[in-house]
Amino acid sequence: MGKYLVTKRVNGEFQFSLKAGNGQAILASEGYTTKAACENGIESVRKNAQDDSRFDRKESSNGKHYFNLKAGNNQIIGNSEMYESVAARENGIESVKKNALDAVIEDQTA
């Protein structure tokens, strides 16, 4: 089972990462000024990750592949790591879909 890991950045902002059952990070959030906003971000991932059209598939200037998960208002909720191939990126998207709903939240800020 996956988990959302909530951490605090050096600048005091909160962020989360969604990790697959094997511990690999599959989605990373932006920085949030409050923990409540970070938790809302997690709920937004749960809500939007089941809709394939919310995944914005991209290619970087160096030829690596990645994706952004967007909310209904087109705001980016989270982004992926860089992948070597389109197939690997698609596997990452499927992993987010699979893990997003049932992942537990592990708060490391307390």
Backbone as a printed PyTorch tensor [residue, N CA C, xyz], in Angstrom:
tensor([[[  0.8390,  -1.1900,   0.0000],
         [  0.0000,   0.0000,   0.0000],
         [  0.8780,   1.2440,   0.0000]],

        [[  0.4450,   2.2480,  -0.7240],
         [  1.1940,   3.4950,  -0.7990],
         [  0.9560,   4.3760,   0.4040]],

        [[  1.7190,   5.4610,   0.4630],
         [  1.5080,   6.4240,   1.5460],
         [  1.8730,   7.8250,   1.0840]],

        [[  1.2140,   8.7800,   1.7190],
         [  1.5430,  10.1880,   1.5410],
         [  2.4650,  10.5670,   2.6910]],

        [[  3.6170,  11.0620,   2.3710],
         [  4.5800,  11.4820,   3.3750],
         [  4.5540,  13.0070,   3.4500]],

        [[  4.1120,  13.5410,   4.5900],
         [  4.0370,  14.9850,   4.7790],
         [  5.2900,  15.4310,   5.5210]],

        [[  6.0120,  16.3820,   4.9360],
         [  7.2520,  16.8840,   5.5300],
         [  7.2470,  18.4080,   5.4990]],

        [[  8.2240,  18.9800,   6.1820],
         [  8.3650,  20.4340,   6.2240],
         [  9.6900,  20.8100,   5.5750]],

        [[  9.6460,  21.7790,   4.6960],
         [ 10.8500,  22.2540,   4.0230],
         [ 11.6450,  23.1730,   4.9460]],

        [[ 12.8790,  23.4290,   4.5630],
         [ 13.7490,  24.3230,   5.3240],
         [ 13.1140,  25.7140,   5.4750]],

        [[ 12.3700,  26.1470,   4.4520],
         [ 11.7390,  27.4790,   4.4920],
         [ 10.4260,  27.4920,   5.2780]],

        [[ 10.0770,  26.3590,   5.8960],
         [  8.8710,  26.2920,   6.7160],
         [  7.6300,  25.8400,   5.9880]],

        [[  7.7000,  25.6820,   4.6680],
         [  6.5420,  25.2230,   3.9000],
         [  6.3390,  23.7130,   4.0900]],

        [[  5.0870,  23.3110,   3.9770],
         [  4.7340,  21.8930,   4.0400],
         [  4.6720,  21.3390,   2.6260]],

        [[  5.0230,  20.0730,   2.4780],
         [  4.9060,  19.4080,   1.1800],
         [  4.5660,  17.9500,   1.4340]],

        [[  4.0540,  17.2990,   0.3950],
         [  3.8060,  15.8600,   0.4950],
         [  4.4020,  15.1690,  -0.7120]],

        [[  4.7120,  13.9170,  -0.5200],
         [  5.0630,  13.0700,  -1.6530],
         [  4.2470,  11.7910,  -1.5240]],

        [[  3.7990,  11.3010,  -2.6530],
         [  3.0760,  10.0320,  -2.6990],
         [  4.1000,   8.9640,  -3.0260]],

        [[  4.1670,   7.9620,  -2.1580],
         [  5.1120,   6.8690,  -2.3660],
         [  4.3450,   5.5930,  -2.6530]],

        [[  4.8620,   4.8110,  -3.5870],
         [  4.2680,   3.5170,  -3.9180],
         [  4.5610,   2.5340,  -2.7800]],

        [[  3.9450,   1.3760,  -2.8500],
         [  4.1400,   0.3540,  -1.8310],
         [  5.5970,  -0.0390,  -1.6380]],

        [[  6.4040,   0.0890,  -2.6900],
         [  7.8280,  -0.2640,  -2.6040],
         [  8.6810,   0.8850,  -2.0670]],

        [[  8.0370,   2.0120,  -1.6950],
         [  8.7510,   3.1430,  -1.1220],
         [  9.2280,   4.1740,  -2.1320]],

        [[  9.0430,   3.9100,  -3.4180],
         [  9.4890,   4.8450,  -4.4510],
         [  8.5420,   6.0300,  -4.5380]],

        [[  9.1050,   7.2440,  -4.5560],
         [  8.2930,   8.4580,  -4.7050],
         [  7.7370,   8.5120,  -6.1180]],

        [[  6.4180,   8.6870,  -6.2440],
         [  5.7900,   8.7180,  -7.5670],
         [  5.1240,  10.0530,  -7.8770]],

        [[  4.9660,  10.9130,  -6.8610],
         [  4.3860,  12.2320,  -7.0790],
         [  4.8490,  13.1470,  -5.9550]],

        [[  5.2800,  14.3540,  -6.2950],
         [  5.7310,  15.3290,  -5.3000],
         [  4.9100,  16.6000,  -5.4450]],

        [[  4.5720,  17.2020,  -4.3100],
         [  3.7400,  18.4100,  -4.3290],
         [  4.5830,  19.6690,  -4.3550]],

        [[  3.8790,  20.7680,  -4.5340],
         [  4.4620,  22.0890,  -4.3560],
         [  4.5890,  22.3400,  -2.8580]],

        [[  5.1060,  23.5090,  -2.4900],
         [  5.1580,  23.8930,  -1.0880],
         [  3.8720,  24.5870,  -0.6820]],

        [[  3.4000,  24.3000,   0.5210],
         [  2.1840,  24.9110,   1.0560],
         [  2.5400,  25.6830,   2.3260]],

        [[  1.8870,  26.8150,   2.5490],
         [  2.1970,  27.6300,   3.7210],
         [  1.6280,  27.0470,   5.0050]],

        [[  0.5650,  26.2280,   4.9060],
         [ -0.0260,  25.6250,   6.1040],
         [ -0.1870,  24.1240,   5.9050]],

        [[ -0.2300,  23.4170,   7.0220],
         [ -0.4490,  21.9700,   6.9570],
         [ -1.8330,  21.6590,   6.4000]],

        [[ -2.8200,  22.4810,   6.7570],
         [ -4.1910,  22.2770,   6.2470],
         [ -4.2180,  22.3720,   4.7260]],

        [[ -3.4970,  23.3300,   4.1580],
         [ -3.4480,  23.4570,   2.7010],
         [ -2.7680,  22.2440,   2.0820]],

        [[ -1.7420,  21.7270,   2.7370],
         [ -1.0510,  20.5210,   2.2660],
         [ -2.0110,  19.3290,   2.2820]],

        [[ -2.7850,  19.1940,   3.3440],
         [ -3.7670,  18.1040,   3.4400],
         [ -4.8450,  18.2510,   2.3700]],

        [[ -5.2330,  19.4770,   2.0480],
         [ -6.1780,  19.6970,   0.9520],
         [ -5.5740,  19.2470,  -0.3750]],

        [[ -4.2790,  19.4650,  -0.5380],
         [ -3.5760,  18.9950,  -1.7340],
         [ -3.6510,  17.4890,  -1.8690]],

        [[ -3.4890,  16.7840,  -0.7620],
         [ -3.5900,  15.3170,  -0.7720],
         [ -4.9890,  14.9010,  -1.2070]],

        [[ -6.0060,  15.5530,  -0.6610],
         [ -7.3870,  15.2310,  -1.0440],
         [ -7.6140,  15.5070,  -2.5240]],

        [[ -6.9800,  16.5380,  -3.0360],
         [ -7.0970,  16.8520,  -4.4560],
         [ -6.4540,  15.7580,  -5.3140]],

        [[ -5.3450,  15.2070,  -4.8540],
         [ -4.7280,  14.0790,  -5.5720],
         [ -5.6930,  12.9080,  -5.5850]],

        [[ -6.2610,  12.5810,  -4.4390],
         [ -7.2060,  11.4530,  -4.3560],
         [ -8.3690,  11.6460,  -5.3320]],

        [[ -8.8560,  12.8720,  -5.4090],
         [-10.0150,  13.1830,  -6.2510],
         [ -9.6650,  13.1550,  -7.7420]],

        [[ -8.5060,  13.6850,  -8.1050],
         [ -8.1740,  13.8800,  -9.5190],
         [ -7.3760,  12.7580, -10.1600]],

        [[ -6.7340,  11.9200,  -9.3650],
         [ -5.8330,  10.8970,  -9.9200],
         [ -6.5670,   9.8030, -10.6900]],

        [[ -7.8640,   9.6910, -10.5010],
         [ -8.6030,   8.6410, -11.2090],
         [ -9.0360,   9.0840, -12.6060]],

        [[ -8.8100,  10.3440, -12.9270],
         [ -9.2050,  10.9060, -14.2160],
         [ -7.9490,  11.0570, -15.0840]],

        [[ -7.8120,  10.2080, -16.0790],
         [ -6.6010,  10.2020, -16.9060],
         [ -6.3370,  11.5530, -17.5700]],

        [[ -7.4040,  12.3030, -17.8480],
         [ -7.2190,  13.5910, -18.5180],
         [ -6.5430,  14.6230, -17.6090]],

        [[ -6.4580,  14.3400, -16.3250],
         [ -5.7940,  15.2500, -15.3750],
         [ -4.2680,  15.0990, -15.3970]],

        [[ -3.7730,  14.0690, -16.0670],
         [ -2.3310,  13.8560, -16.1570],
         [ -1.8030,  14.5460, -17.4110]],

        [[ -0.9380,  15.5130, -17.1940],
         [ -0.3360,  16.2760, -18.2800],
         [  1.0250,  15.6410, -18.5810]],

        [[  1.0950,  14.9200, -19.6820],
         [  2.3170,  14.1930, -20.0530],
         [  3.2740,  15.1360, -20.7750]],

        [[  4.5140,  15.1810, -20.3090],
         [  5.4890,  16.1480, -20.8020],
         [  6.8060,  15.4760, -21.1770]],

        [[  7.5980,  16.2140, -21.9640],
         [  8.9690,  15.8110, -22.2620],
         [  9.8680,  17.0040, -22.0000]],

        [[ 10.9280,  16.7980, -21.2330],
         [ 11.8390,  17.8930, -20.9030],
         [ 12.7790,  18.1670, -22.0720]],

        [[ 13.5030,  19.2620, -21.9660],
         [ 14.4190,  19.6580, -23.0420],
         [ 15.5500,  18.6550, -23.2480]],

        [[ 15.8480,  17.8490, -22.2300],
         [ 16.9070,  16.8420, -22.3870],
         [ 16.3640,  15.4650, -22.7820]],

        [[ 15.0840,  15.4080, -23.1910],
         [ 14.5080,  14.1710, -23.6970],
         [ 13.9400,  13.2400, -22.6440]],

        [[ 13.9420,  13.6450, -21.3840],
         [ 13.3530,  12.8190, -20.3180],
         [ 11.8460,  13.0690, -20.2940]],

        [[ 11.1380,  12.1020, -19.7600],
         [  9.6760,  12.1640, -19.7270],
         [  9.2060,  12.3330, -18.2880]],

        [[  8.1280,  13.1120, -18.1160],
         [  7.5550,  13.3180, -16.7910],
         [  6.0870,  13.6840, -16.9490]],

        [[  5.4040,  13.8220, -15.8180],
         [  4.0060,  14.2420, -15.8700],
         [  3.6960,  15.1640, -14.7010]],

        [[  2.6660,  15.9670, -14.8990],
         [  2.0770,  16.7820, -13.8440],
         [  0.6470,  16.3110, -13.6620]],

        [[  0.2030,  16.2640, -12.4180],
         [ -1.1990,  15.9850, -12.1230],
         [ -1.8630,  17.3300, -11.8520]],

        [[ -2.9320,  17.6030, -12.5790],
         [ -3.6220,  18.8870, -12.4610],
         [ -5.0160,  18.7040, -11.8820]],

        [[ -5.4650,  19.7350, -11.1800],
         [ -6.8310,  19.7750, -10.6490],
         [ -7.7670,  20.2860, -11.7400]],

        [[ -9.0470,  20.3020, -11.4510],
         [-10.0380,  20.7720, -12.4100],
         [ -9.8280,  22.2140, -12.8440]],

        [[ -9.2160,  23.0330, -11.9760],
         [ -8.9560,  24.4380, -12.3060],
         [ -7.6250,  24.6160, -13.0380]],

        [[ -7.0130,  23.5030, -13.4270],
         [ -5.7510,  23.4810, -14.1830],
         [ -4.5180,  23.7850, -13.3370]],

        [[ -4.6730,  23.8970, -12.0130],
         [ -3.5350,  24.0840, -11.1210],
         [ -2.7810,  22.7600, -11.0020]],

        [[ -1.4560,  22.8280, -10.9960],
         [ -0.6560,  21.6170, -10.8070],
         [ -0.6940,  21.2280,  -9.3340]],

        [[ -1.0940,  19.9770,  -9.0680],
         [ -1.1450,  19.4510,  -7.7020],
         [  0.1850,  18.7930,  -7.3510]],

        [[  0.7570,  18.1130,  -8.3230],
         [  2.0150,  17.4180,  -8.0770],
         [  2.6970,  17.0740,  -9.3770]],

        [[  3.9820,  16.7520,  -9.2720],
         [  4.7230,  16.3610, -10.4640],
         [  5.5520,  15.1200, -10.1830]],

        [[  5.9330,  14.4710, -11.2530],
         [  6.6560,  13.2090, -11.1570],
         [  8.1540,  13.4370, -11.2370]],

        [[  8.8720,  12.3520, -11.0590],
         [ 10.3000,  12.3600, -11.3250],
         [ 10.5020,  12.3000, -12.8370]],

        [[ 11.7240,  12.3330, -13.2770],
         [ 12.0440,  12.1910, -14.6980],
         [ 12.1880,  10.7010, -15.0380]],

        [[ 11.6310,  10.3290, -16.1720],
         [ 11.6840,   8.9390, -16.6340],
         [ 12.4670,   8.8650, -17.9350]],

        [[ 13.1020,   7.7270, -18.1520],
         [ 13.9000,   7.5300, -19.3630],
         [ 13.0510,   7.2830, -20.6010]],

        [[ 11.8290,   6.7620, -20.4050],
         [ 11.0040,   6.3970, -21.5590],
         [  9.5430,   6.7540, -21.3180]],

        [[  8.7950,   6.7960, -22.4050],
         [  7.3560,   7.0280, -22.3260],
         [  6.6940,   5.8960, -21.5420]],

        [[  7.1250,   4.6800, -21.7660],
         [  6.5450,   3.5230, -21.0700],
         [  6.7520,   3.6310, -19.5580]],

        [[  7.9370,   4.0690, -19.1490],
         [  8.2070,   4.2260, -17.7180],
         [  7.3260,   5.3240, -17.1300]],

        [[  7.1350,   6.4040, -17.8800],
         [  6.2480,   7.4850, -17.4210],
         [  4.8260,   6.9650, -17.2560]],

        [[  4.3590,   6.1820, -18.2190],
         [  3.0030,   5.6250, -18.1310],
         [  2.8690,   4.7030, -16.9230]],

        [[  3.9190,   3.9340, -16.6190],
         [  3.9030,   3.0890, -15.4180],
         [  3.7870,   3.9510, -14.1630]],

        [[  4.4730,   5.1080, -14.1650],
         [  4.3790,   6.0260, -13.0360],
         [  2.9710,   6.5580, -12.8600]],

        [[  2.3250,   6.9090, -13.9490],
         [  0.9440,   7.3950, -13.9040],
         [  0.0190,   6.3050, -13.3600]],

        [[  0.1910,   5.0910, -13.8430],
         [ -0.6460,   3.9810, -13.3570],
         [ -0.4230,   3.7420, -11.8660]],

        [[  0.8050,   3.9150, -11.4120],
         [  1.1080,   3.7390,  -9.9950],
         [  0.4260,   4.8180,  -9.1510]],

        [[  0.3950,   6.0580,  -9.6490],
         [ -0.3160,   7.1210,  -8.9360],
         [ -1.8020,   6.7780,  -8.8580]],

        [[ -2.3820,   6.3670,  -9.9740],
         [ -3.8060,   5.9980,  -9.9870],
         [ -4.0920,   4.8930,  -8.9750]],

        [[ -3.2190,   3.9100,  -8.9400],
         [ -3.4080,   2.7440,  -8.0680],
         [ -3.2610,   3.1070,  -6.5870]],

        [[ -2.3270,   3.9680,  -6.2700],
         [ -2.0040,   4.2500,  -4.8720],
         [ -2.7240,   5.4480,  -4.2730]],

        [[ -3.1880,   6.3760,  -5.0930],
         [ -3.6860,   7.6680,  -4.5950],
         [ -4.8680,   7.5430,  -3.6360]],

        [[ -5.8250,   6.7000,  -3.9560],
         [ -7.0520,   6.6410,  -3.1480],
         [ -6.8500,   6.1020,  -1.7480]],

        [[ -6.1280,   5.0020,  -1.6290],
         [ -6.0620,   4.2740,  -0.3570],
         [ -4.7900,   4.5250,   0.4340]],

        [[ -3.9080,   5.3520,  -0.0630],
         [ -2.6450,   5.5940,   0.6420],
         [ -2.9040,   6.2520,   1.9960]],

        [[ -2.1850,   5.8000,   3.0060],
         [ -2.2930,   6.3990,   4.3330],
         [ -1.4270,   7.6540,   4.3790]],

        [[ -1.7140,   8.5240,   5.3140],
         [ -0.9310,   9.7520,   5.4810],
         [  0.0220,   9.5630,   6.6490]],

        [[  1.3030,   9.7560,   6.3830],
         [  2.3240,   9.7060,   7.4360],
         [  2.8660,  11.1190,   7.6210]],

        [[  2.5380,  11.7140,   8.7520],
         [  2.9250,  13.0960,   9.0390],
         [  4.2730,  13.1030,   9.7660]],

        [[  5.2930,  13.6130,   9.1100],
         [  6.6160,  13.6750,   9.7290],
         [  6.9410,  15.0880,  10.2290]],

        [[  5.9130,  15.9320,  10.3540],
         [  6.1450,  17.2970,  10.7950],
         [  5.8760,  17.4670,  12.2790]],

        [[  5.2230,  16.4980,  12.8940],
         [  4.8220,  16.6230,  14.3040],
         [  5.9980,  16.4070,  15.2580]]])
